[in-house]
Coordinates of C-alpha atoms and ligand atoms in Angstrom, one line a residue:
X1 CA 0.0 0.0 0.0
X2 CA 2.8 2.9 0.5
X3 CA 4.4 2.2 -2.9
X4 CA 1.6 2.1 -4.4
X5 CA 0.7 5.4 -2.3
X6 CA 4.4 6.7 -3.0
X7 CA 3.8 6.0 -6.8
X8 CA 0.1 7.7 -6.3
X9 CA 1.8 10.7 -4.9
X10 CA 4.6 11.2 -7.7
X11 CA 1.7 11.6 -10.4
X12 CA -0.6 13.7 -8.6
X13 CA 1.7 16.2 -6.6
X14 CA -0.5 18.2 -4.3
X15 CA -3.6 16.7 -5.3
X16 CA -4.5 16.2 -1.4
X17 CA -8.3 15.9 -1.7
X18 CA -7.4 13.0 -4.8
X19 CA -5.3 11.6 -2.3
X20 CA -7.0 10.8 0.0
X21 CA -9.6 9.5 -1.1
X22 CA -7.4 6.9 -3.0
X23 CA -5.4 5.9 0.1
X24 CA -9.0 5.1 1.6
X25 CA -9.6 2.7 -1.1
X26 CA -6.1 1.4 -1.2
X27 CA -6.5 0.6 2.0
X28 CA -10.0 -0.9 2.0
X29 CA -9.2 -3.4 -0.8
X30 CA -6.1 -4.6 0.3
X31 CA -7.8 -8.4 1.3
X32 CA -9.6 -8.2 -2.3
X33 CA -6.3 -8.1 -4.1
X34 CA -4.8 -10.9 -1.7
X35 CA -7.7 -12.9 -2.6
X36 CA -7.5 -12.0 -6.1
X37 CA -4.4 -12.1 -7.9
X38 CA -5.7 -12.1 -11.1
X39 CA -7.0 -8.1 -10.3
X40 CA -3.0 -7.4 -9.4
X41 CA -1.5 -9.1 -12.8
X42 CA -3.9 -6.6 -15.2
X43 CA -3.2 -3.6 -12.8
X44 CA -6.9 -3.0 -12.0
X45 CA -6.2 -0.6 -8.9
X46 CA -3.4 1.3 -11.1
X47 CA -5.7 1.6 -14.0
X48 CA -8.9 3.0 -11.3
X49 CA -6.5 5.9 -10.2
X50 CA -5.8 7.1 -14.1
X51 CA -8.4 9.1 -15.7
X52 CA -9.4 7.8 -18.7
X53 CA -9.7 11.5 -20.0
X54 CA -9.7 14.7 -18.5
X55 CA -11.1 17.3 -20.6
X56 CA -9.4 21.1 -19.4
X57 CA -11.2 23.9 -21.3
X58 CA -11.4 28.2 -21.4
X59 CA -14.8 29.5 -20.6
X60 CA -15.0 32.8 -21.5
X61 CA -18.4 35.0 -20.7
X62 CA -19.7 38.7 -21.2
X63 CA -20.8 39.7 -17.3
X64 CA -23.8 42.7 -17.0
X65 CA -21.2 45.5 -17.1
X66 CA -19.8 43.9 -20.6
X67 CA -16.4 43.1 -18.9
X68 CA -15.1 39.8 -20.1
X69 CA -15.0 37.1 -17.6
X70 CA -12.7 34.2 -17.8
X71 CA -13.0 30.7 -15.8
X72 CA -11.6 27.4 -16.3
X73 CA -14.0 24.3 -17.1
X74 CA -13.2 20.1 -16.6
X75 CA -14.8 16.9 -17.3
X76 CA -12.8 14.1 -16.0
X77 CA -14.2 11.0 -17.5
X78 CA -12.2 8.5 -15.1
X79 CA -14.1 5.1 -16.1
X80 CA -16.2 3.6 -18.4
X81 CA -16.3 0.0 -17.9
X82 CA -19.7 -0.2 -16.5
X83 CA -21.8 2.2 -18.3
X84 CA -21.5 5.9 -20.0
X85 CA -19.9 8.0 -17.8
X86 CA -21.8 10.1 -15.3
X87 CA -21.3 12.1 -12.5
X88 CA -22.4 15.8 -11.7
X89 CA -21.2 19.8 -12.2
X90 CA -19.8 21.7 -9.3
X91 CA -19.3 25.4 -10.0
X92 CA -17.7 26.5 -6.8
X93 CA -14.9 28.7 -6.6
X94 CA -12.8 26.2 -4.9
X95 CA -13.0 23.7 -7.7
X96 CA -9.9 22.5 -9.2
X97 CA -8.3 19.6 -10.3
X98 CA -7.5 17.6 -7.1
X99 CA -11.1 17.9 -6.0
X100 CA -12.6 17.2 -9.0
X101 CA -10.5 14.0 -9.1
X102 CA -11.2 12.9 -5.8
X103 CA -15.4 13.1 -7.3
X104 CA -15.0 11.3 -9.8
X105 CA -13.0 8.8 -8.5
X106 CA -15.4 8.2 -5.6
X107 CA -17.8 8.7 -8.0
X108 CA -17.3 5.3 -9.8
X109 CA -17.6 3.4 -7.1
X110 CA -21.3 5.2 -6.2
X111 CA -22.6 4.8 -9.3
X112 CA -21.1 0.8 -9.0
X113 CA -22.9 0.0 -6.0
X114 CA -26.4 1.4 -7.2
X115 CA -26.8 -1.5 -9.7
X116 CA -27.2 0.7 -12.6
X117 CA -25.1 0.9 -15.6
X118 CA -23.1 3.6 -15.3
X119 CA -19.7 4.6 -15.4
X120 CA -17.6 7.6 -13.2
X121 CA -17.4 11.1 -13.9
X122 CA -17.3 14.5 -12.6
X123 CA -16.8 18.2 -14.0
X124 CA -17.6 22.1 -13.2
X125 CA -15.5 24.9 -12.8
X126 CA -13.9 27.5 -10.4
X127 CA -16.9 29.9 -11.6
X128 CA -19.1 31.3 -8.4
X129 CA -22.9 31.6 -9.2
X130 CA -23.3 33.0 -5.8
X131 CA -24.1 36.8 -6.8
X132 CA -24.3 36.9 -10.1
X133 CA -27.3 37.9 -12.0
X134 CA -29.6 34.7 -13.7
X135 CA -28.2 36.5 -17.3
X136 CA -25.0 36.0 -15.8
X137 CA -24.9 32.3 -15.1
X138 CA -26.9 31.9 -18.2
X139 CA -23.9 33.4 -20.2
X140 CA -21.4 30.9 -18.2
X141 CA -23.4 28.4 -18.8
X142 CA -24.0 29.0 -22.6
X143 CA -20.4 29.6 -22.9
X144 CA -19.0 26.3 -20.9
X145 CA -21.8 23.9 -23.2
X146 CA -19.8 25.6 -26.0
X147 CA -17.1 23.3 -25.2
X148 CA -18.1 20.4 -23.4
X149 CA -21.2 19.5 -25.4
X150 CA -18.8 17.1 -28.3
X151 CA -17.5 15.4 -25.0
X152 CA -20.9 14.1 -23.8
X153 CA -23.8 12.5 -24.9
X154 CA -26.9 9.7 -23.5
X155 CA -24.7 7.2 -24.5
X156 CA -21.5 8.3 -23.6
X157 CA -21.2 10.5 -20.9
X158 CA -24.4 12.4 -19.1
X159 CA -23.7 15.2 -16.3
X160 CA -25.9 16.0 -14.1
X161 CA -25.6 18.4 -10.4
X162 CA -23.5 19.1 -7.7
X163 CA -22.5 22.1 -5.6
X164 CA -23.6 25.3 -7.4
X165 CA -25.3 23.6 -10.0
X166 CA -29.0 23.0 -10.0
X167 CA -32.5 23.1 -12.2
X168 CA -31.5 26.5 -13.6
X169 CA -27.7 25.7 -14.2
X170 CA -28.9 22.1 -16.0
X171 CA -31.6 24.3 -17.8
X172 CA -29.2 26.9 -19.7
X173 CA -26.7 24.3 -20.0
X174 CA -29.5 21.4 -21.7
X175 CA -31.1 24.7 -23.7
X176 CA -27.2 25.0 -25.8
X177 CA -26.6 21.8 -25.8
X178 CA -29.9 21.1 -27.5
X179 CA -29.0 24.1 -29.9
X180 CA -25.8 22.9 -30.7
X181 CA -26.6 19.4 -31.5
X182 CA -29.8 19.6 -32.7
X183 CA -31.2 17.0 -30.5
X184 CA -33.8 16.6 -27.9
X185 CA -32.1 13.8 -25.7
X186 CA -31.5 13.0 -22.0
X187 CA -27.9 14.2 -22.2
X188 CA -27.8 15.3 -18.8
X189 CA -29.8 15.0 -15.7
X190 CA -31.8 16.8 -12.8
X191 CA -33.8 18.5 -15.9
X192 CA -37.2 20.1 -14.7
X193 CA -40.2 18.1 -15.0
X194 CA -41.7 19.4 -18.0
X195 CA -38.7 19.2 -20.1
X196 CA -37.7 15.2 -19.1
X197 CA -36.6 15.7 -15.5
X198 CA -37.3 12.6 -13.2
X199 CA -40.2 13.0 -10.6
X200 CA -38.1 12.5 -7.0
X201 CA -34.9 13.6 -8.9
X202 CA -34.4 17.2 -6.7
X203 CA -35.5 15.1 -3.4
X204 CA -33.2 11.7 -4.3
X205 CA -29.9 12.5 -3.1
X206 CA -31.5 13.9 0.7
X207 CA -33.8 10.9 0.7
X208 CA -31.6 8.4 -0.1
X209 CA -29.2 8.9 3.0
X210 CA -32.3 9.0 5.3
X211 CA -32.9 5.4 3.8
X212 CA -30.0 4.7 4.3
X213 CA -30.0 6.4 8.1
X214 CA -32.9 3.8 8.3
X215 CA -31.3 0.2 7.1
X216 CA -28.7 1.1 9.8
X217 CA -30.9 2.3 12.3
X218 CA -32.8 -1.5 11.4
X219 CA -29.7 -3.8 12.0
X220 CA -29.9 -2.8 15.5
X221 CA -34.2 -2.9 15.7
X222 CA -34.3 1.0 15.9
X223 CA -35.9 3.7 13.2
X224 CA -35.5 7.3 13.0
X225 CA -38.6 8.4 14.8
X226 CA -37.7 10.7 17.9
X227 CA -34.3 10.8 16.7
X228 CA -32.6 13.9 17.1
X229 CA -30.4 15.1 14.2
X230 CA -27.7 17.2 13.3
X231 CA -28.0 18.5 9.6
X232 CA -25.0 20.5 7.8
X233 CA -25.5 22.9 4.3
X234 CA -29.0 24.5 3.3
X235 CA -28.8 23.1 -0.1
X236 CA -30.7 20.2 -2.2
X237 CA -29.1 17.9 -0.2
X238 CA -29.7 19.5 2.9
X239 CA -33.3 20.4 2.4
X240 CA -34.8 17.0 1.0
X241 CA -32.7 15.4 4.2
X242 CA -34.9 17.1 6.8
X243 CA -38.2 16.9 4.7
X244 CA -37.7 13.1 4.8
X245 CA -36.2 12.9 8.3
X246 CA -39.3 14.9 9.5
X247 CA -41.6 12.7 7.7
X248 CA -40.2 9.8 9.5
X249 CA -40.8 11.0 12.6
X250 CA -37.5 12.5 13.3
X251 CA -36.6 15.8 14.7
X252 CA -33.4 17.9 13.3
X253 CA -32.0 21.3 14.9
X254 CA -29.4 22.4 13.0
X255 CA -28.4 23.7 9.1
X256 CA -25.6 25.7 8.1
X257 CA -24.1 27.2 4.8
X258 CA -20.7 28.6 4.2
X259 CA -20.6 31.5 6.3
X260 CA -22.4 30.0 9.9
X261 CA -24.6 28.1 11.0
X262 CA -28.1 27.7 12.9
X263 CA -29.3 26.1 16.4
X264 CA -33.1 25.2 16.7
X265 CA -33.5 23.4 20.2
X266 CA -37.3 23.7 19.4
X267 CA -36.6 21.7 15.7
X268 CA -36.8 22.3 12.0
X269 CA -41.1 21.9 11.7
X270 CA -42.1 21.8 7.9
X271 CA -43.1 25.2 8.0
X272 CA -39.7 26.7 8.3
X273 CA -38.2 24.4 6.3
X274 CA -40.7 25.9 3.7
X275 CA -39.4 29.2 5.1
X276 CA -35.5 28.2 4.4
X277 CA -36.6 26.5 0.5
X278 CA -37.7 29.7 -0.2
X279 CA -34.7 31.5 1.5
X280 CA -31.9 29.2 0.0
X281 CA -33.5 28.3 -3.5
X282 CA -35.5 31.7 -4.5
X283 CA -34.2 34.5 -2.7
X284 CA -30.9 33.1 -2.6
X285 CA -30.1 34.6 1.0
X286 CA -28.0 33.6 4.0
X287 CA -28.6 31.2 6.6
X288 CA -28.1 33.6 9.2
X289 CA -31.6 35.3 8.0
X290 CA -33.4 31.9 9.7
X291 CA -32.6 32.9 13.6
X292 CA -33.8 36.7 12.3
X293 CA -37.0 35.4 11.5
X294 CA -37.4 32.6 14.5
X295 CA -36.4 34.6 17.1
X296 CA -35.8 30.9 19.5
X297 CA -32.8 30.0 17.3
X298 CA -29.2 30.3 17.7
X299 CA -26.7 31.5 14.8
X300 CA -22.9 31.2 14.9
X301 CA -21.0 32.4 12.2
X302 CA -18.1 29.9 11.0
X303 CA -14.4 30.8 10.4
X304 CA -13.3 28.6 7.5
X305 CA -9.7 28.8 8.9
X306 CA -10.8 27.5 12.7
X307 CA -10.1 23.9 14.6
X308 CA -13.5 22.2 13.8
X309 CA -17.4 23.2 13.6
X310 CA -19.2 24.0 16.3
X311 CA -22.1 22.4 14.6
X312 CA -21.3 19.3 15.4
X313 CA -20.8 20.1 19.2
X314 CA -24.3 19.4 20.2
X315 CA -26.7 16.3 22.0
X316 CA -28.2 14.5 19.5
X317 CA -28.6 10.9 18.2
X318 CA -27.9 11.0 14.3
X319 CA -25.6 13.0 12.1
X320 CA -26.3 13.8 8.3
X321 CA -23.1 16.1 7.1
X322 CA -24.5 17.6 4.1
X323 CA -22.6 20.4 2.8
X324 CA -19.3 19.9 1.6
X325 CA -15.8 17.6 1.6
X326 CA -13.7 18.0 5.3
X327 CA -16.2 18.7 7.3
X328 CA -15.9 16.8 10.1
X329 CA -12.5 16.5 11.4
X330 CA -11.2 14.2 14.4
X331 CA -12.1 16.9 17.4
X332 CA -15.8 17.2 15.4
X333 CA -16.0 13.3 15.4
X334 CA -15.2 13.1 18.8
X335 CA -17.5 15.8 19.9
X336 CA -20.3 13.9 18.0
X337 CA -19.4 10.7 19.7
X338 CA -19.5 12.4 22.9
X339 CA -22.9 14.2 22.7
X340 CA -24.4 10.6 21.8
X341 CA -24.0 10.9 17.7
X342 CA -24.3 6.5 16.9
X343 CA -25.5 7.4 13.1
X344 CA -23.7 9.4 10.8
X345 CA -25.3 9.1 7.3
X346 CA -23.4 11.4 4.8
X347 CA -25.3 13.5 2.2
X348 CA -22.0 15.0 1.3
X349 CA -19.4 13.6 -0.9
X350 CA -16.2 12.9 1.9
X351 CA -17.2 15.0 4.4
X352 CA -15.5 13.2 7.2
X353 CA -11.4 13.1 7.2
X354 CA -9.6 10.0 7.7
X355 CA -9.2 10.8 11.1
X356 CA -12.6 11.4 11.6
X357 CA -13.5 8.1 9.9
X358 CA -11.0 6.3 12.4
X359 CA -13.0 7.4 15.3
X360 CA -16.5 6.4 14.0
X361 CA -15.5 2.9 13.2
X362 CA -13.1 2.6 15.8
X363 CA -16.2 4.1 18.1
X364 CA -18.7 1.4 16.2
X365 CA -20.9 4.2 15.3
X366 CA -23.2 3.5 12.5
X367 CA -21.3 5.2 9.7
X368 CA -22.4 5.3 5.8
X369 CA -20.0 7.1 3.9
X370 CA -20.9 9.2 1.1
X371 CA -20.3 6.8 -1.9
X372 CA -22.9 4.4 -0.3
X373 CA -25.3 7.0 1.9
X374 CA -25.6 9.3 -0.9
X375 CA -26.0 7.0 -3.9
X376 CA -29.6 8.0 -3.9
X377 CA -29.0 10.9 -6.7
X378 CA -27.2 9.4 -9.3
X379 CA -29.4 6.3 -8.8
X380 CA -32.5 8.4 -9.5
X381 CA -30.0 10.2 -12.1
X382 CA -29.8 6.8 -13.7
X383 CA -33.8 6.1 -13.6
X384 CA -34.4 9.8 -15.6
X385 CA -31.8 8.0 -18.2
X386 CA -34.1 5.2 -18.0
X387 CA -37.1 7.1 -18.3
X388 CA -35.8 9.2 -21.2
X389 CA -34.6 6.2 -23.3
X390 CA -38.2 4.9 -22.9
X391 CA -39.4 8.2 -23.4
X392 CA -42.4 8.2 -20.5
X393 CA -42.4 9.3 -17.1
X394 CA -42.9 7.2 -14.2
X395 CA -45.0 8.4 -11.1
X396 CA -43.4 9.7 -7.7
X397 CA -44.6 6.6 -5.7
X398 CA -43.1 4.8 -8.7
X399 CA -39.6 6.4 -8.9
X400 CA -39.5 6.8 -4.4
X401 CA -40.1 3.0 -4.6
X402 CA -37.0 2.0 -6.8
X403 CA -35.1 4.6 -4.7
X404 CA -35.7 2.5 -1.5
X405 CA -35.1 -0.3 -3.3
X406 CA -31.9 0.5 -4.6
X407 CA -30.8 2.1 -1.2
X408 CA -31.4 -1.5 0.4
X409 CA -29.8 -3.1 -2.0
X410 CA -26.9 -0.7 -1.2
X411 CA -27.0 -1.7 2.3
X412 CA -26.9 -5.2 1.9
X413 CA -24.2 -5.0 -0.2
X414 CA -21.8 -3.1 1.9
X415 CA -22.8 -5.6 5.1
X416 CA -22.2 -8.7 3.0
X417 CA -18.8 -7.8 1.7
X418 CA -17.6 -6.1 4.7
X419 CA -18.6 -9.8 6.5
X420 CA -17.2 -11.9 3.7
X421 CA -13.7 -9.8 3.8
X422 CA -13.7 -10.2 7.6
X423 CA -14.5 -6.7 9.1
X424 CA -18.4 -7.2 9.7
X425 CA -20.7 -3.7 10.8
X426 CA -17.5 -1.9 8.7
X427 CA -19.2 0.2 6.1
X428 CA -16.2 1.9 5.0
X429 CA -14.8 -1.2 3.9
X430 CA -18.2 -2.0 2.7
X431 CA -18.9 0.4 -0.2
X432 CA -15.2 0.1 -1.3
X433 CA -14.7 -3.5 -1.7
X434 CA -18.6 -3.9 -2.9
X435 CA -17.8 -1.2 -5.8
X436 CA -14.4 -2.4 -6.6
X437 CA -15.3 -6.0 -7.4
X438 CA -17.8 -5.0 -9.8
X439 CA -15.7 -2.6 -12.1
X440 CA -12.7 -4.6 -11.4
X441 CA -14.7 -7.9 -12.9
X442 CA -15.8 -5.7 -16.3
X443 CA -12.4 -4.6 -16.4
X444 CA -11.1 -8.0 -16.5
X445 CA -13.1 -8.9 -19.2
X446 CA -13.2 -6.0 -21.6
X447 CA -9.0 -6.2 -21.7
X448 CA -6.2 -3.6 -21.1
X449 CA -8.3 -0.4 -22.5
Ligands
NDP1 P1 -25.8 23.0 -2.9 O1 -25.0 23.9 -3.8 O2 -27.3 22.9 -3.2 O3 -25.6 23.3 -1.4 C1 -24.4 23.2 -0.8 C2 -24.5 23.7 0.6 O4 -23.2 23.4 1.3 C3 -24.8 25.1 0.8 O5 -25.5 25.3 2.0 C4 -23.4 25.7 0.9 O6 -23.3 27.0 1.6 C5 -22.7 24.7 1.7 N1 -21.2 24.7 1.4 C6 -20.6 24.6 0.2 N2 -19.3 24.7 0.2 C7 -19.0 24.9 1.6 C8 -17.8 25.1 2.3 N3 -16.7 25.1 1.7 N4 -18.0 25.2 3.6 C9 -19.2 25.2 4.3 N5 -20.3 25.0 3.6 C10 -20.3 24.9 2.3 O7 -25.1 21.6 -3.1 P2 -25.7 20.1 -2.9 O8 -26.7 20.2 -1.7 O9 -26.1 19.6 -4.2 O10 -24.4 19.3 -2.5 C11 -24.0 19.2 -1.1 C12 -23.0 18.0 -1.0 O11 -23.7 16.8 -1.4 C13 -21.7 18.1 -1.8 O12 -20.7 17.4 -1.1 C14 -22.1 17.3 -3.1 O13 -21.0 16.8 -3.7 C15 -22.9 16.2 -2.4 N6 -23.8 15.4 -3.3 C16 -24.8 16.1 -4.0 C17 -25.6 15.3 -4.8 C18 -26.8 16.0 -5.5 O14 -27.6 15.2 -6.0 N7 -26.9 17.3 -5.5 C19 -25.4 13.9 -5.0 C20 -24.4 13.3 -4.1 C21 -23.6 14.1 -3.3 P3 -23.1 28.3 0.7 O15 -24.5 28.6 0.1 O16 -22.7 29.4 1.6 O17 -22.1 28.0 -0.4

């Protein structure tokens, strides 16, 4: 594992986020490989780690003062062997290579373990929609599809959401896509209804790691009524996790975005949550508006640069980290384990750091990490493709059933190879192994490609 980490390293200096999230994996499938020496001989783990493209483009754009904007665009299409590529957009300022990487390599193993054929991608670029006028990101938008519509395609490699990129973003970038190639297809995802979007696509991602709160909860007779939860970010993934955590009978107190975060003893109720989809999706405000309005809450502003979040420092019984990569670092792990956290479901895509992830299975806390708890999107992703090759639309009750189903399925599979590979309740070790064997048994038999 350190050569191969040492060799890892040499090829992607500074590419922490990448990194790490390789060394996890390493690490994970270390018994696999024993077991399997036919996966060592074709260099199956060497070959995972190596984009099979990365696609690095100039997006230039016109902002509403007519002063020319540059930012840089990726796809990184890391592996095909299972499906088309797919994985989402971030537009964040903090996007660059490493953490784009580190997506899409996680992302392949997701999209393995949600029994859908699909293979790992992931894209975006270091442009910030926050601010900017809708003409603005329309222009970005426009501009970036300009580019990266010859790369993609239904059957080759469909995008879809991620941090900064929602219905609006998918809608300008679909509308010049569509105009470039003079085709009405389900080239990307998370459309809006009336223009082949999935029913339960917006609500998948949230849902899906409250399922998948639930299995956990069941291997030990429990469910999530009267649980108390903490809930990070104010986004889609945030949102849809307390609307389904309130449904179940659970209560949650706490959502945050980039700048703080909130403390509501009293609980989320579905009318403030209302109050916050309106705040975070329409008005596009700040979290710290929420304890303005309900007077009972708490607001604490964040400092990016301090030792740990002060969200996590609070009694409760679950954990759903929602916002972005790093979140929770050993002293916020601890604190969770210490104020009674046993669930952590993440919504996020690596939110925990290995250190973090040391204590919760060290601690024998119920932990699903991201590429298993928050499979629910792309798996809904992958139903729209479904639905748009078939060209009909299936019902909510229709789509929310094969969610569940496929976030069972999830479940089990993570619990039977973490047992068969000797490290039972471990669903770290789970999701890798579980993902790995399948794209490293297509691999195997499509030959060195
Ligand atoms: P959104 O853009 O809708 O929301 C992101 C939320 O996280 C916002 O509240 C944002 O606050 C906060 N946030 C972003 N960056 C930071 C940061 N550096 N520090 C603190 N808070 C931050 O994104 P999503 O809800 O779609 O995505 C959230 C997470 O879920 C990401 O890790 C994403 O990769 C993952 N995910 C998303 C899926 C999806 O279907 N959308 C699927 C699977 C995983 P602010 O507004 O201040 O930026």
């Amino acid at each position: 594992m350190k050569e191969f980490m040492t060799m890892c390293e040499a090829c992607n200096p500074g590419e922490m986020e990448f990194l790490q999230a390789v060394s996890e994996v390493v690490e994970s499938v270390q018994p696999v490989l024993d077991r399997h020496p036919e996966y060592r001989k074709a260099k199956i783990l060497e070959r995972m780690v190596e984009p099979e493209r990365i696609i690095i483009c100039r997006v230039p754009w016109v902002d509403d003062k007519g002063e020319v904007q540059i930012n840089r665009g990726y796809r990184i299409q890391i592996n095909g062997a299972i499906g088309p590529y797919k994985g989402g957009f971030r537009f964040h300022p903090s996007v660059n290579m490493s953490i784009l990487k580190f997506l899409a390599f996680e992302q392949q193993f997701k999209n393995a373990l949600t029994t859908l054929p699909m293979g790992g991608a992931k894209g975006g670029s270091n442009f910030d929609p926050k601010g900017k006028s809708d003409n603005e990101v329309m222009k970005f938008c426009q501009s970036f599809m300009m580019e990266i519509w010859r790369h993609i395609g239904p059957d080759t490699d469909v995008p879809a959401g991620d941090i900064g990129v929602g219905r609006r973003e998918i809608g300008y970038m679909f509308g010049m896509y569509k105009k470039l190639k003079n085709e009405f297809t389900g080239v990307l995802t998370g459309k809006g209804r009336e223009w082949g979007g999935s029913l339960i696509r917006p609500e998948a991602t949230g849902y899906g790691a409250v399922y998948f709160a639930s299995e956990m909860l069941g291997t030990r007779n429990e469910t999530m009524e009267g649980k108390i939860c903490l809930v990070s970010g104010s986004g889609n993934v945030a949102q849809f996790t307390v609307e389904k955590i309130l449904e179940l009978g659970g209560k949650v107190v706490t959502l945050s975005d980039s700048s703080g975060y909130i403390y509501d003893e009293s609980g989320i109720t579905r009318e403030k949550l209302d109050y916050v989809m309106q705040l975070k999706n329409v008005e596009r405000g700040r979290i710290k508006e929420y304890a303005d309005k309900y007077r009972d809450a708490v607001y604490t502003p964040i400092d990016p640069g301090q030792d740990g979040n002060p969200l996590w420092n609070h009694k409760a019984h679950c954990a759903f980290p929602s916002a972005t990569q790093n979140e929770i670092n050993g002293k916020d792990a601890s604190n969770l384990v210490k104020n009674g956290v046993y669930v952590v479901s993440e919504g996020a895509n690596m939110p925990t750091t290995p250190e973090g992830v040391e204590i919760f299975v060290d601690k024998k806390v119920l932990y699903g990490p991201g590429k298993a708890a928050n499979a629910g999107g792309v798996s809904v992703s992958g139903l729209e493709m479904t639905q748009n090759s078939m060209r009909m639309s299936w019902s909510r009750e229709e789509v929310d059933a094969h969610l569940q189903k496929i976030m069972k399925s999830i479940h089990r599979a993570c619990v039977d190879a973490a047992m068969e590979y000797g490290t039972p309740g471990n669903y770290v070790n789970g999701a890798n192994i579980a993902g790995f064997v399948k794209i490293a048994e297509a691999m195997l038999a499509q030959g060195i490609v």
